[in-house]
Coordinates of C-alpha atoms in Angstrom, one line a residue:
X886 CA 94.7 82.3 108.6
X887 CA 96.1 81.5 112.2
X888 CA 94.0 80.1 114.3
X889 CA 94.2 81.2 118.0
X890 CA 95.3 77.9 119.7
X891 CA 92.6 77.4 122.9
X892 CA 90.0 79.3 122.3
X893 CA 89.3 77.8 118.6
X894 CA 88.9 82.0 116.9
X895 CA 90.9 82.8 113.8
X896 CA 93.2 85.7 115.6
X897 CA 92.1 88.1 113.0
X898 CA 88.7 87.6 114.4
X899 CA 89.0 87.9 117.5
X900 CA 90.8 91.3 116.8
X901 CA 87.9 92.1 115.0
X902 CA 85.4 91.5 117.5
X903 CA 87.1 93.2 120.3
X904 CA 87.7 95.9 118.0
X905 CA 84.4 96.5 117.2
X906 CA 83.4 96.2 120.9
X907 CA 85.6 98.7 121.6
X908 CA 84.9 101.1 119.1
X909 CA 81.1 101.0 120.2
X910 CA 81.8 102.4 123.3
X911 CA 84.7 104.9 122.4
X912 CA 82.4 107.7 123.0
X913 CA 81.0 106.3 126.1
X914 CA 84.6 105.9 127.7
X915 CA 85.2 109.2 127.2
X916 CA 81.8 111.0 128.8
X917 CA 82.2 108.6 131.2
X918 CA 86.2 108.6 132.4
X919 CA 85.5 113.0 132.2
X920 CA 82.6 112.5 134.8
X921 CA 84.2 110.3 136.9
X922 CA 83.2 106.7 136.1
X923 CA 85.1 105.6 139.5
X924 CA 83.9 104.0 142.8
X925 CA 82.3 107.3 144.9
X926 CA 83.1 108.0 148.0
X927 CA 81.1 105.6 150.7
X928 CA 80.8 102.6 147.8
X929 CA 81.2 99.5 150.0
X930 CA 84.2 98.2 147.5
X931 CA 87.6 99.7 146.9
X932 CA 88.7 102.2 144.8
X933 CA 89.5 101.3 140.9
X934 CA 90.5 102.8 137.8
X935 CA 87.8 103.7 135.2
X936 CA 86.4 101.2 132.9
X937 CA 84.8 100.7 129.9
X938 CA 80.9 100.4 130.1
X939 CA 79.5 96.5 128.8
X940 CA 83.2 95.5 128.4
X941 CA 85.5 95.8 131.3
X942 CA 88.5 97.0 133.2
X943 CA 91.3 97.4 129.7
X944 CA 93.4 96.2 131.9
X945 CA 92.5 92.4 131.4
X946 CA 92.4 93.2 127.8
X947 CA 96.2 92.5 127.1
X948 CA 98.3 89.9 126.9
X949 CA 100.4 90.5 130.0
X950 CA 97.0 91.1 132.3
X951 CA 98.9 89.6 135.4
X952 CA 101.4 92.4 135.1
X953 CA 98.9 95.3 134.4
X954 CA 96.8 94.2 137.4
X955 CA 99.6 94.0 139.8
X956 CA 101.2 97.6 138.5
X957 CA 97.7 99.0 139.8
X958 CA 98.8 97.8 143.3
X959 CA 101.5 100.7 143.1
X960 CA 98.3 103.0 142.5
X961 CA 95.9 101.7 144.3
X962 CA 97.4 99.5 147.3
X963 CA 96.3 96.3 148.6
X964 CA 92.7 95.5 146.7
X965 CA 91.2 97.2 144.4
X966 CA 88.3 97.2 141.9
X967 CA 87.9 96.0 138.0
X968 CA 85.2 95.0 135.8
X969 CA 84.3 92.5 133.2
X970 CA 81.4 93.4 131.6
X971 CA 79.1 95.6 134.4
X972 CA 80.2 93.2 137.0
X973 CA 83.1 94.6 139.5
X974 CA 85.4 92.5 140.7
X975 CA 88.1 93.1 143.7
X976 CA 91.7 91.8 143.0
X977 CA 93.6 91.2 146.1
X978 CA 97.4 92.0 145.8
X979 CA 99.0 91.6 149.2
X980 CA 100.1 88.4 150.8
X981 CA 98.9 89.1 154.4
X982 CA 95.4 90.4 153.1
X983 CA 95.6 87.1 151.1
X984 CA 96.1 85.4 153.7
X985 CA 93.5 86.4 155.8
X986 CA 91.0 86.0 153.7
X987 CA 91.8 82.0 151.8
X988 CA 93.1 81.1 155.2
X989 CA 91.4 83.4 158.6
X990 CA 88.3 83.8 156.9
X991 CA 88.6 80.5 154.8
X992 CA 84.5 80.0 155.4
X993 CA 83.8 83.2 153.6
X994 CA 85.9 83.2 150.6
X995 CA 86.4 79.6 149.6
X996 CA 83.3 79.4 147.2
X997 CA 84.3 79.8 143.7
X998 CA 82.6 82.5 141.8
X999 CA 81.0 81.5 138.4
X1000 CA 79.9 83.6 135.3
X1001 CA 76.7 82.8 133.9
X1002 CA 77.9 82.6 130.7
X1003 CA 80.3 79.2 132.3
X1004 CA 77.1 76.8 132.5
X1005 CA 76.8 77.1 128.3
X1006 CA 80.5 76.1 127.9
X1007 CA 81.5 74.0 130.9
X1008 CA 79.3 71.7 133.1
X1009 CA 79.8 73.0 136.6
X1010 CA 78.1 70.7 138.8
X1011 CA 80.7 67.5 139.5
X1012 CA 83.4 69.8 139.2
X1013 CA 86.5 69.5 141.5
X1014 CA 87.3 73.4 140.1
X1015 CA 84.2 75.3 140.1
X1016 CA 81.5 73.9 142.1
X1017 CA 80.6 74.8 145.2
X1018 CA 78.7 72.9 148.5
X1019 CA 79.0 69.6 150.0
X1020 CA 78.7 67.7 147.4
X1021 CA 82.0 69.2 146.2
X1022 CA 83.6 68.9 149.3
X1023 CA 82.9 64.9 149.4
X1024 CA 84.0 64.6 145.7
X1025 CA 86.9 66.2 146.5
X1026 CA 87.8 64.8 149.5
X1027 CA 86.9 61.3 148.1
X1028 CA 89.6 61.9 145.4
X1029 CA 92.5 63.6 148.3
X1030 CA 91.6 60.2 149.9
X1031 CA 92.9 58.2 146.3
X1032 CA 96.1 60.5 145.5
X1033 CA 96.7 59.9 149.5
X1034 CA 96.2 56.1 149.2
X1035 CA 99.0 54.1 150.4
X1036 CA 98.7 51.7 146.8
X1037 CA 98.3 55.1 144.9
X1038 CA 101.4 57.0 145.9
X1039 CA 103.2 54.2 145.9
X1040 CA 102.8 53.5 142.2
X1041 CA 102.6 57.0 141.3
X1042 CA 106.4 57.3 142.2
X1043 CA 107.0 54.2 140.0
X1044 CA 104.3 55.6 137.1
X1045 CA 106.6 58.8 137.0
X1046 CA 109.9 57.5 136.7
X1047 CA 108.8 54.5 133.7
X1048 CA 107.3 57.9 132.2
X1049 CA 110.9 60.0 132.0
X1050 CA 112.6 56.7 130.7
X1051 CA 109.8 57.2 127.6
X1052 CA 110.1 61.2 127.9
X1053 CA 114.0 60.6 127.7
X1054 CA 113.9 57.9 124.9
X1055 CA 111.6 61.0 123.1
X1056 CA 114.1 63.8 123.5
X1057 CA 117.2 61.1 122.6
X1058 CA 115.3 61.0 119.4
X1059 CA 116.0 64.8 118.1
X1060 CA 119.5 63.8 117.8
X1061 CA 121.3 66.9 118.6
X1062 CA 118.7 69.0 116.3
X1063 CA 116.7 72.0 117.7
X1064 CA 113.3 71.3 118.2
X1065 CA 110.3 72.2 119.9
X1066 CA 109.7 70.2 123.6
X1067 CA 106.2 71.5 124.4
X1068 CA 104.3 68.4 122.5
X1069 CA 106.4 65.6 124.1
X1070 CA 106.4 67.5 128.0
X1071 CA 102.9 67.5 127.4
X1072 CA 102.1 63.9 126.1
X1073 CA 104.4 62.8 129.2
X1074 CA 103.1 64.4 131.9
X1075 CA 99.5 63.8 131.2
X1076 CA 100.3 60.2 130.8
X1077 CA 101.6 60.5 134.6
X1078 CA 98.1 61.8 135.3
X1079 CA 96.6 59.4 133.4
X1080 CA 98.6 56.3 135.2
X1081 CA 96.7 58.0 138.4
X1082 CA 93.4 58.9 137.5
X1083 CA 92.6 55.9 134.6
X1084 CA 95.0 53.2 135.9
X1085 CA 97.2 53.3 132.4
X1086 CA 99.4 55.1 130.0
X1087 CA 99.2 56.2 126.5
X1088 CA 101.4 55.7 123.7
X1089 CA 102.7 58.5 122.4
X1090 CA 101.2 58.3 118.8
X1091 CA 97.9 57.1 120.0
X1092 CA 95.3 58.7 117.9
X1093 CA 92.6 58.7 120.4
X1094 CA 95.5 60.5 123.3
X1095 CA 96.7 62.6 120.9
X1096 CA 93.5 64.0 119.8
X1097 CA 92.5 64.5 123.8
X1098 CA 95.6 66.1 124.3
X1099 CA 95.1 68.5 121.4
X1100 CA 91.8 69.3 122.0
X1101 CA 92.8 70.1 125.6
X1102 CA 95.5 72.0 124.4
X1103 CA 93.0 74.2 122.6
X1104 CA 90.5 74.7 125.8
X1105 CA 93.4 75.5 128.2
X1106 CA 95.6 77.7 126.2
X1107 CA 93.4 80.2 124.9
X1108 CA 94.6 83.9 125.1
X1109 CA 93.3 85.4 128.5
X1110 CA 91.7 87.7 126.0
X1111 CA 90.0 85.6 124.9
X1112 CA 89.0 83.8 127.8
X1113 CA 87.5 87.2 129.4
X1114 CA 85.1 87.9 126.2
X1115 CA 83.8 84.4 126.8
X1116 CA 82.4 85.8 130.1
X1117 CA 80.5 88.4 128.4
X1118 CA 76.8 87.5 127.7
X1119 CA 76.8 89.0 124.2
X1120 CA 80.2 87.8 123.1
X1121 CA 79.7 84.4 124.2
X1122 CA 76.6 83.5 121.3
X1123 CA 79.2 84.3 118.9
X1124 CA 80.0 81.7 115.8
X1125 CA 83.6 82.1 117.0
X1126 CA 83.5 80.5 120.3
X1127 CA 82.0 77.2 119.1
X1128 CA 85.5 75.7 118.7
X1129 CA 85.9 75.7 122.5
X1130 CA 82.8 74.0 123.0
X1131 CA 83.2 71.4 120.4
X1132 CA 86.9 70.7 122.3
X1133 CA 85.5 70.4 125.4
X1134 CA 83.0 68.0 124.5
X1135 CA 85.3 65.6 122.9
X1136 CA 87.0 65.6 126.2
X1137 CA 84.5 64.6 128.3
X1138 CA 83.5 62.1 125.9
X1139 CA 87.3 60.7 126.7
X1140 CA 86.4 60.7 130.4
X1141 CA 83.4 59.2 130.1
X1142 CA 84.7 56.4 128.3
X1143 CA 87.3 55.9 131.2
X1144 CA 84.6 55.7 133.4
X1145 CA 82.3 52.7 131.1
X1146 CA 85.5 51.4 131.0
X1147 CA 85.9 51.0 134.5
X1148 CA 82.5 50.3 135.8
X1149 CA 83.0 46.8 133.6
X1150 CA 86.1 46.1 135.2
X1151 CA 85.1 47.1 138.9
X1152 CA 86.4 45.6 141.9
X1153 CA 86.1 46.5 145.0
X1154 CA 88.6 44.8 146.8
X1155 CA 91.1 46.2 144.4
X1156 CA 90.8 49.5 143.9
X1157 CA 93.5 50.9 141.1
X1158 CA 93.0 54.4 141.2
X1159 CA 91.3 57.4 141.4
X1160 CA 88.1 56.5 139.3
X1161 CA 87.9 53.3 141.4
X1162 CA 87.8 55.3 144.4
X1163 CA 85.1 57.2 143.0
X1164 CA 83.0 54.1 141.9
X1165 CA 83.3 52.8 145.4
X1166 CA 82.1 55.6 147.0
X1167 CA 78.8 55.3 144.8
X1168 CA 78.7 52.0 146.2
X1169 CA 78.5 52.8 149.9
X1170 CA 76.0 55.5 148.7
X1171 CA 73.8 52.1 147.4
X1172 CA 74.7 50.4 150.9
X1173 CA 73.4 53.5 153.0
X1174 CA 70.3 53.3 151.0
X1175 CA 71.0 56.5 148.6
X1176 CA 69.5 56.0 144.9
X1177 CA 71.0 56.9 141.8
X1178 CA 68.9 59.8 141.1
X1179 CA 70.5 61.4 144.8
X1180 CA 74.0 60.0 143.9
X1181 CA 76.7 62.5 143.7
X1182 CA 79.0 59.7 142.4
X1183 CA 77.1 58.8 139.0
X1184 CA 79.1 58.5 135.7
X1185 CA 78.5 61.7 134.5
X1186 CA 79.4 63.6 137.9
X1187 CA 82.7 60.7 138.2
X1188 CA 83.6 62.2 134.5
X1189 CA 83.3 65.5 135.2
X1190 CA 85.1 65.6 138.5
X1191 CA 88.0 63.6 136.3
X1192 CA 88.4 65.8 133.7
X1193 CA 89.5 68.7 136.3
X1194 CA 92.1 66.6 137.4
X1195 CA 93.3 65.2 134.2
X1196 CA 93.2 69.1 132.5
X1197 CA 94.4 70.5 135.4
X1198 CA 97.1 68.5 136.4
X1199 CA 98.4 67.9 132.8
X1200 CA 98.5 71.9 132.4
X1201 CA 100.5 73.2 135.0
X1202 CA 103.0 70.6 135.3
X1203 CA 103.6 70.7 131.7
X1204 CA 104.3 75.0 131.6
X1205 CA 106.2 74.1 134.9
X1206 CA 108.8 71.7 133.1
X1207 CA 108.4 73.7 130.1
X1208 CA 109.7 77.0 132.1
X1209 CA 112.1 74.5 134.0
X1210 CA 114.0 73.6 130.3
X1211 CA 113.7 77.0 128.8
X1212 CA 115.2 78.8 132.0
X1213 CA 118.0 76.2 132.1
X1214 CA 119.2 77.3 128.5
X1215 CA 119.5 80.5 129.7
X1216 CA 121.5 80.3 132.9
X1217 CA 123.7 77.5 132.1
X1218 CA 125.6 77.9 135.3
X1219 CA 122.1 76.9 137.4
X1220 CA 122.1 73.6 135.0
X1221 CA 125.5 72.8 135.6
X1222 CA 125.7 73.1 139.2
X1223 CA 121.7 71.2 138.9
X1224 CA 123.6 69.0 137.1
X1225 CA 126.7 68.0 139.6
X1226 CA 124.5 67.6 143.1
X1227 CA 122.0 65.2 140.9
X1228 CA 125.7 62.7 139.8
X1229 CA 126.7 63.3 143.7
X1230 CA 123.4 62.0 145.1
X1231 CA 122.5 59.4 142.2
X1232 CA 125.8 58.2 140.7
X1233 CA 124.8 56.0 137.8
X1234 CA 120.8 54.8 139.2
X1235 CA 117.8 57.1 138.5
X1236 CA 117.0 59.6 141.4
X1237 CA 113.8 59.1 143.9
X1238 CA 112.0 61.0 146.4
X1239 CA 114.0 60.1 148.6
X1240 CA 116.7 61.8 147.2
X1241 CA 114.9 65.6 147.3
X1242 CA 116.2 65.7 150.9
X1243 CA 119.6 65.6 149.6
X1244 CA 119.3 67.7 146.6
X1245 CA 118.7 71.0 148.3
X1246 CA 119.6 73.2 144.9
X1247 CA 117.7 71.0 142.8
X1248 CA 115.1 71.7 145.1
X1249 CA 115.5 75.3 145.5
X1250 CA 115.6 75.8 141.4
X1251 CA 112.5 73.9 140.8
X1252 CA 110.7 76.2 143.4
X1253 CA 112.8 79.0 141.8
X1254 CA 111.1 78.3 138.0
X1255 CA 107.3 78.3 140.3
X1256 CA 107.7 81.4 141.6
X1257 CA 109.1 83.2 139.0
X1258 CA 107.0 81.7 136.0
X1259 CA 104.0 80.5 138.3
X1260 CA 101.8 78.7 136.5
X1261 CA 99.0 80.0 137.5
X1262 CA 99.3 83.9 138.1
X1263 CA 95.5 84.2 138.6
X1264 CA 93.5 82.0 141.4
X1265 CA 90.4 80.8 139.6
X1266 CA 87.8 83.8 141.3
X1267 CA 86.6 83.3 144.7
X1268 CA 83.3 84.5 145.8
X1269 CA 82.3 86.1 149.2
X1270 CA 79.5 83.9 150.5
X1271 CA 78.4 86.9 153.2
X1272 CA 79.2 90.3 154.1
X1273 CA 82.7 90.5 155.9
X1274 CA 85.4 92.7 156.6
X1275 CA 88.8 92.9 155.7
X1276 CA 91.6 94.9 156.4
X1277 CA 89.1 97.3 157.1
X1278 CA 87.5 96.8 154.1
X1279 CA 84.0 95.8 154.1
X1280 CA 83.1 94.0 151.0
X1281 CA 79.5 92.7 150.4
X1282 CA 78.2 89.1 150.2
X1283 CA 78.4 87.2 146.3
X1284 CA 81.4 89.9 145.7
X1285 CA 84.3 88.3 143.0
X1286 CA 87.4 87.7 144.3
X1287 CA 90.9 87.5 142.2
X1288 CA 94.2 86.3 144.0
X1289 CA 96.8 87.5 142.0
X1290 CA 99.4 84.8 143.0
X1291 CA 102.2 86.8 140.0
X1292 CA 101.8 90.2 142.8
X1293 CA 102.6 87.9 145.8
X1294 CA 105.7 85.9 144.0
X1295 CA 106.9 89.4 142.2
X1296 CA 106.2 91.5 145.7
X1297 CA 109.7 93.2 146.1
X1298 CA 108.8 93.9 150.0
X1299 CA 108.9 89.9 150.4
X1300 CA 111.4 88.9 147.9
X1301 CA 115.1 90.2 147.3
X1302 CA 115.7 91.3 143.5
X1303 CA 112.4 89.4 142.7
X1304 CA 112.8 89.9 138.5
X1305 CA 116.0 87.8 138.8
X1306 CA 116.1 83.9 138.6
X1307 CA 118.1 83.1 141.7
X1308 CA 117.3 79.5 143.2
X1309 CA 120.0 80.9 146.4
X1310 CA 116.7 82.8 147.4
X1311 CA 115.0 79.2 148.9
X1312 CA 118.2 78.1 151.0
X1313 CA 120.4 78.5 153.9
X1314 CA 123.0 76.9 155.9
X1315 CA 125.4 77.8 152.9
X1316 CA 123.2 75.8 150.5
X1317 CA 122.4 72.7 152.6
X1318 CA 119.3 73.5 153.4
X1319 CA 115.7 74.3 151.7
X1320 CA 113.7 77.0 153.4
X1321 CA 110.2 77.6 152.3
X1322 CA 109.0 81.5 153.0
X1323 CA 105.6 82.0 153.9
X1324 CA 104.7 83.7 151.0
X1325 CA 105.9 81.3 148.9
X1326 CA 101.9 80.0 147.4
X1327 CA 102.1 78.2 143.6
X1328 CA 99.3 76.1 144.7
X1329 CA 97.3 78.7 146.5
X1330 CA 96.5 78.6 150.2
X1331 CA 93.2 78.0 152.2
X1332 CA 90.6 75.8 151.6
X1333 CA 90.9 75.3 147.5
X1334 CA 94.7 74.6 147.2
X1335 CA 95.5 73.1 144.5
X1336 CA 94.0 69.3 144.9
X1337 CA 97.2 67.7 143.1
X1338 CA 100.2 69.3 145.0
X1339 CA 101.6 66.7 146.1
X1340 CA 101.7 64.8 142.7
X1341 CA 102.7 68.1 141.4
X1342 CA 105.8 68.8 143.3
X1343 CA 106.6 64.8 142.7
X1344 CA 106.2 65.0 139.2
X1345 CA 108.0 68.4 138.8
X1346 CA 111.2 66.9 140.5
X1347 CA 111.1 63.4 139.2
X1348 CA 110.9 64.4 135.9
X1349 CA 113.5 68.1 136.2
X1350 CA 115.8 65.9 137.6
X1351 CA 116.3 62.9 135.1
X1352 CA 115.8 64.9 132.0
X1353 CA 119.3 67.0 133.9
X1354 CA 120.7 64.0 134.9
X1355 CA 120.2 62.4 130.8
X1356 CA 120.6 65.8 129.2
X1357 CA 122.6 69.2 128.9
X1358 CA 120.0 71.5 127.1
X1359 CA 121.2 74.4 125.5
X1360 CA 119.7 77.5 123.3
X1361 CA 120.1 76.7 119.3
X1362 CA 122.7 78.8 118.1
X1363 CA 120.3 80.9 115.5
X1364 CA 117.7 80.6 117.8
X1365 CA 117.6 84.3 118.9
X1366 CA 117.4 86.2 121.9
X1367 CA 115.1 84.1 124.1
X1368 CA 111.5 85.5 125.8
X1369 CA 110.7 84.9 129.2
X1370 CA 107.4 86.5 129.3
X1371 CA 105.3 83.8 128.4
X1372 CA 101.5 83.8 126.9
X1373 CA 98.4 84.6 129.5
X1374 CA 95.4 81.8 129.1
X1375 CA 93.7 79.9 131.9
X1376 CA 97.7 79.4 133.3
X1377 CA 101.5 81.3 131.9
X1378 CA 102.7 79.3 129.6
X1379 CA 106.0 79.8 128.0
X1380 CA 105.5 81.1 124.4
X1381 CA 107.1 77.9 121.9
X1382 CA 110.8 77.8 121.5
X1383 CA 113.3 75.6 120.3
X1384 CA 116.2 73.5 122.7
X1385 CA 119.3 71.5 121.8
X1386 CA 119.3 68.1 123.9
X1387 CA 122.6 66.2 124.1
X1388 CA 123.6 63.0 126.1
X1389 CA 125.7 63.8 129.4
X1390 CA 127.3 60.5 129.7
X1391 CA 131.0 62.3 129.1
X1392 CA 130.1 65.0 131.7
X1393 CA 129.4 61.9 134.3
X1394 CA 132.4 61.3 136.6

C-alpha cells in the first residue's frame, strides 16, 4: 500500500475518508447550492462560491488548490470567501489589496490565525511561525538579531560553500546515471541550517540526521489535502493522522537535544549561533530578575522556536534548488548562458556573494525559478485582530486571512507572458542589470516575512551557482516528458524526477 509521504495516511485511506465525507453530505450540497448557500446581500465578508456544509470550499480539495483558488479571482475579483469546515475564510488575490493590508494596515493583519485542531498536533506557543504577541516578537527578533550577527553571517557564507563541496562530491557520485536529487538537496541544505541554528553539520549517512530529515520530510510534505482535513475537528481524531504526530514528536525530541546539548557547553562570551543567542537572552532575563516559570526563553520554548527555523528553512530552500535543477533540464539554453557568466566572473575559484553583483542572469534566473515555482503559494493564514476596512471592504475582527502569493507571481496584469520561464523579465540595461518589481514577494511582505530571507537568497545562489559551475544537468533520455506542476503540501514542491549530472571541466575555457 503507498503511504502518503507527510501526512503518514495510506493514500487509499485517505481517499476513503474524504470519500465518505463527501458522500454524507451529497444531498446536503445539493438542497443547499439550489437555495443559495452563498454570502447574502449585506454579509460583512465578500462574495464566494457555494460550499459544502462541515467540509469546506471543494476548491481546496485538489491537488492544484493554488490554481483553483486564484481561477476564482477571474469570478470573483480581488478577495473573496471559502470555507474549511463552517469556518469562512477570505483569500486575498491582488497585490495592491495585499499590500495594504501585510504592509498599510500591518497592525491589523499580522497575527497568525490558528485552528483549534493545531494545539493537538503542533505546540504553538514558542513558535517563530504561528504564535502570536510579544513574546513572539522578542523570540523572533532575538533570533533576526543571531542570523544578523556579524560572527553568524560571516560563517554562514563559509558553512554554505564547505556544504556544495559535500553536495558536489554527492552528485559526482552518480557517475553519469539518472538518479533522483531530492534526498541529497535536502540532506545539504538542512545541514546549512543546521551549521546556523546548532553550530555543526551532519554527515550525510548519520542515522540520527537522517531519521530527522525523514521524519520532517513526512510533516512537511503531506498532500494539501490532507493537510486541510487535519483542520477539521472530526477528521483530526482519526487513527490515520497519528503518523504526523509521532513525526513531529521525534523532531522536537532532536531539537531538544540541541538545546541540552548546548546549555552544557554555554558561553557567553562566545556565542556560536542561533541557540546561543537564545540561551543568552534567558540569561539577561535571570539578570533583570525574571524567573524561570516567566521565562520566554526556557528549553522547551528555545526548541520549539528552533524547530520552525530548522523545518522551515530546510523546506523551501530545498523545493527552491529542486525547481532550480529540474527547470534547468528543461531549457538548456538558460543553463548554458547560467553557465558562461558564472566561468566569466569565477574563472577556476568557487563563486561568493560578492560575486551576485556581477552575475546579473544568474541572479535574474534564480528569482525566475521563485516566482514561477514559489515555494510557498499560500501565506500561512493571517488573522484580523479588529474590525477594519479594506478596499472598501469591511471585514470583521478574528476573520482568516489567505495570501495567495501563486495569484500575485502568476497575475498577467503585473507580469508579461507570466506561464513562461523567462529570467529576461528581472533585468535591464540589456542584461547588466537586476531589477526587482514591486510585486515580486516569495518571502511575503509586512510584518511576518519570511524570518530567514536573507540566508535564503544566500543559500539559493551559493549553492545554484556551484552545482552550474561543477555540472551540466540534463533530462535522462527515457525519462519522459517532464512535469512542472509540482505537488501542493505546506509548500510546491516539485513532484520526484530523475537528472543526468556530468562534470563541466571540458566546457571550462
Amino acid at each position: 500500500m503507498v503511504v502518503l509521504s507527510g501526512a503518514g495516511i495510506p493514500v487509499k485511506d485517505e481517499q476513503t475518508i474524504v470519500f465518505v465525507l463527501i458522500t454524507a453530505f451529497v444531498a446536503a450540497v445539493w438542497l443547499f447550492y439550489r437555495v443559495g448557500l452563498r454570502h447574502r446581500p449585506g454579509s460583512q465578508l465578500p462574495a464566494g462560491p457555494w460550499y459544502v456544509p462541515l467540509i469546506g470550499s471543494p476548491q481546496l480539495f485538489t491537488t492544484s488548490s493554488h490554481i483553483e483558488v486564484t481561477k476564482l479571482g477571474k469570478i470573483y475579483g480581488k478577495a473573496f470567501t471559502l470555507h474549511i469546515g463552517t469556518d469562512p475564510l477570505i483569500v486575498l488575490n491582488d497585490y495592491r489589496m495585499i499590500k495594504e493590508a501585510l504592509v498599510q494596515h500591518a497592525d491589523v493583519f499580522s497575527d497568525r490565525f490558528t485552528f483549534k485542531t493545531m494545539e493537538r498536533t503542533i505546540k504553538l506557543q514558542g513558535s517563530l511561525i504561528f504564535e502570536n504577541g510579544t513574546a513572539w516578537k522578542t523570540r523572533r527578533h532575538a533570533v533576526l538579531s543571531a542570523l544578523h550577527r556579524r560572527g553568524v553571517r560571516s560563517n554562514a557564507e563559509r558553512n554554505i560553500n564547505e556544504e556544495t563541496c559535500f553536495l558536489c562530491e554527492e552528485f559526482s557520485k552518480r557517475g553519469g546515471h539518472p538518479f533522483d536529487p531530492s534526498k541529497i538537496v535536502m540532506k545539504s541544505v538542512s545541514n546549512i541550517i543546521c551549521s546556523i541554528t546548532y553550530g555543526k553539520r551532519f554527515s550525510y549517512s548519520d542515522p540520527v540526521f537522517m531519521r530527522t530529515l525523514s521524519n520532517l520530510d513526512m510533516v512537511l510534505h503531506c498532500s494539501f489535502v490532507g493537510s486541510i482535513l487535519r483542520t477539521l475537528p472530526v477528521v483530526s481524531h482519526l487513527p490515520g493522522f497519528s503518523g504526523i504526530r509521532r513525526a513531529l514528536g521525534e523532531v522536537f525530541d532532536f531539537n531538544r537535544a540541541m538545546v541540552r546539548e548546548h546549555n552544557a557547553s554555554f558561553n557567553p562570551d562566545n556565542l556560536r549561533d542561533v541557540i546561543d543567542t537564545m540561551l543568552n537572552e534567558r540569561l539577561k532575563e535571570r539578570e533583570r530578575g525574571i524567573n524561570s516559570e516567566e521565562s520566554i526563553f526556557t528549553d522547551e520554548l528555545i526548541a520549539r522556536s528552533i524547530y520552525d527555523l530548522f523545518a522551515a528553512g530546510t523546506d523551501t530552500n530545498t523545493n527552491t534548488l529542486l525547481w532550480a535543477l529540474l527547470l534547468m533540464t528543461q531549457y538548456p539554453d538558460v543553463q548554458t548562458k547560467v553557465q558562461k557568466e558564472i566561468d566569466s566572473v569565477t574563472g577556476s575559484r568557487g563563486p561568493s556573494m560578492s560575486d551576485s553583483a556581477s552575475m546579473p542572469y544568474t541572479t535574474a534566473t534564480i528569482m525566475e525559478v521563485q516566482r514561477y515555482r514559489v515555494a510557498a503559494p499560500f501565506v500561512p493564514p493571517r488573522c484580523t485582530n479588529r474590525d477594519v476596512e479594506l478596499q472598501g471592504m469591511r471585514i470583521p475582527s478574528s476573520t482568516q486571512i489567505w495570501v495567495n502569493l501563486w495569484a500575485v507571481l502568476h497575475d498577467p496584469t503585473l507580469w508579461s507572458h507570466p506561464e513562461r520561464f523567462d529570467p529576461s523579465r528581472f533585468l535591464a540595461d540589456e542584461g547588466r542589470r537586476v531589477i526587482v518589481p514591486e510585486a515580486f514577494i516569495p518571502f511575503g511582505a509586512g510584518r511576518r516575512v519570511c524570518l530567514g530571507k536573507d540566508l535564503s537568497i544566500a543559500t539559493n545562489f551559493l549553492c545554484f551557482t556551484k552545482l552550474m559551475q561543477t555540472f551540466s544537468v540534463s533530462w535522462p533520455t527515457d525519462g519522459g516528458e517532464a512535469d512542472l506542476s509540482g505537488n501542493l503540501g505546506l509548500t510546491l514542491a516539485p513532484k520526484k524526477y530523475k537528472i543526468c549530472v556530468r562534470y563541466r571541466e571540458n566546457d571550462v575555457n
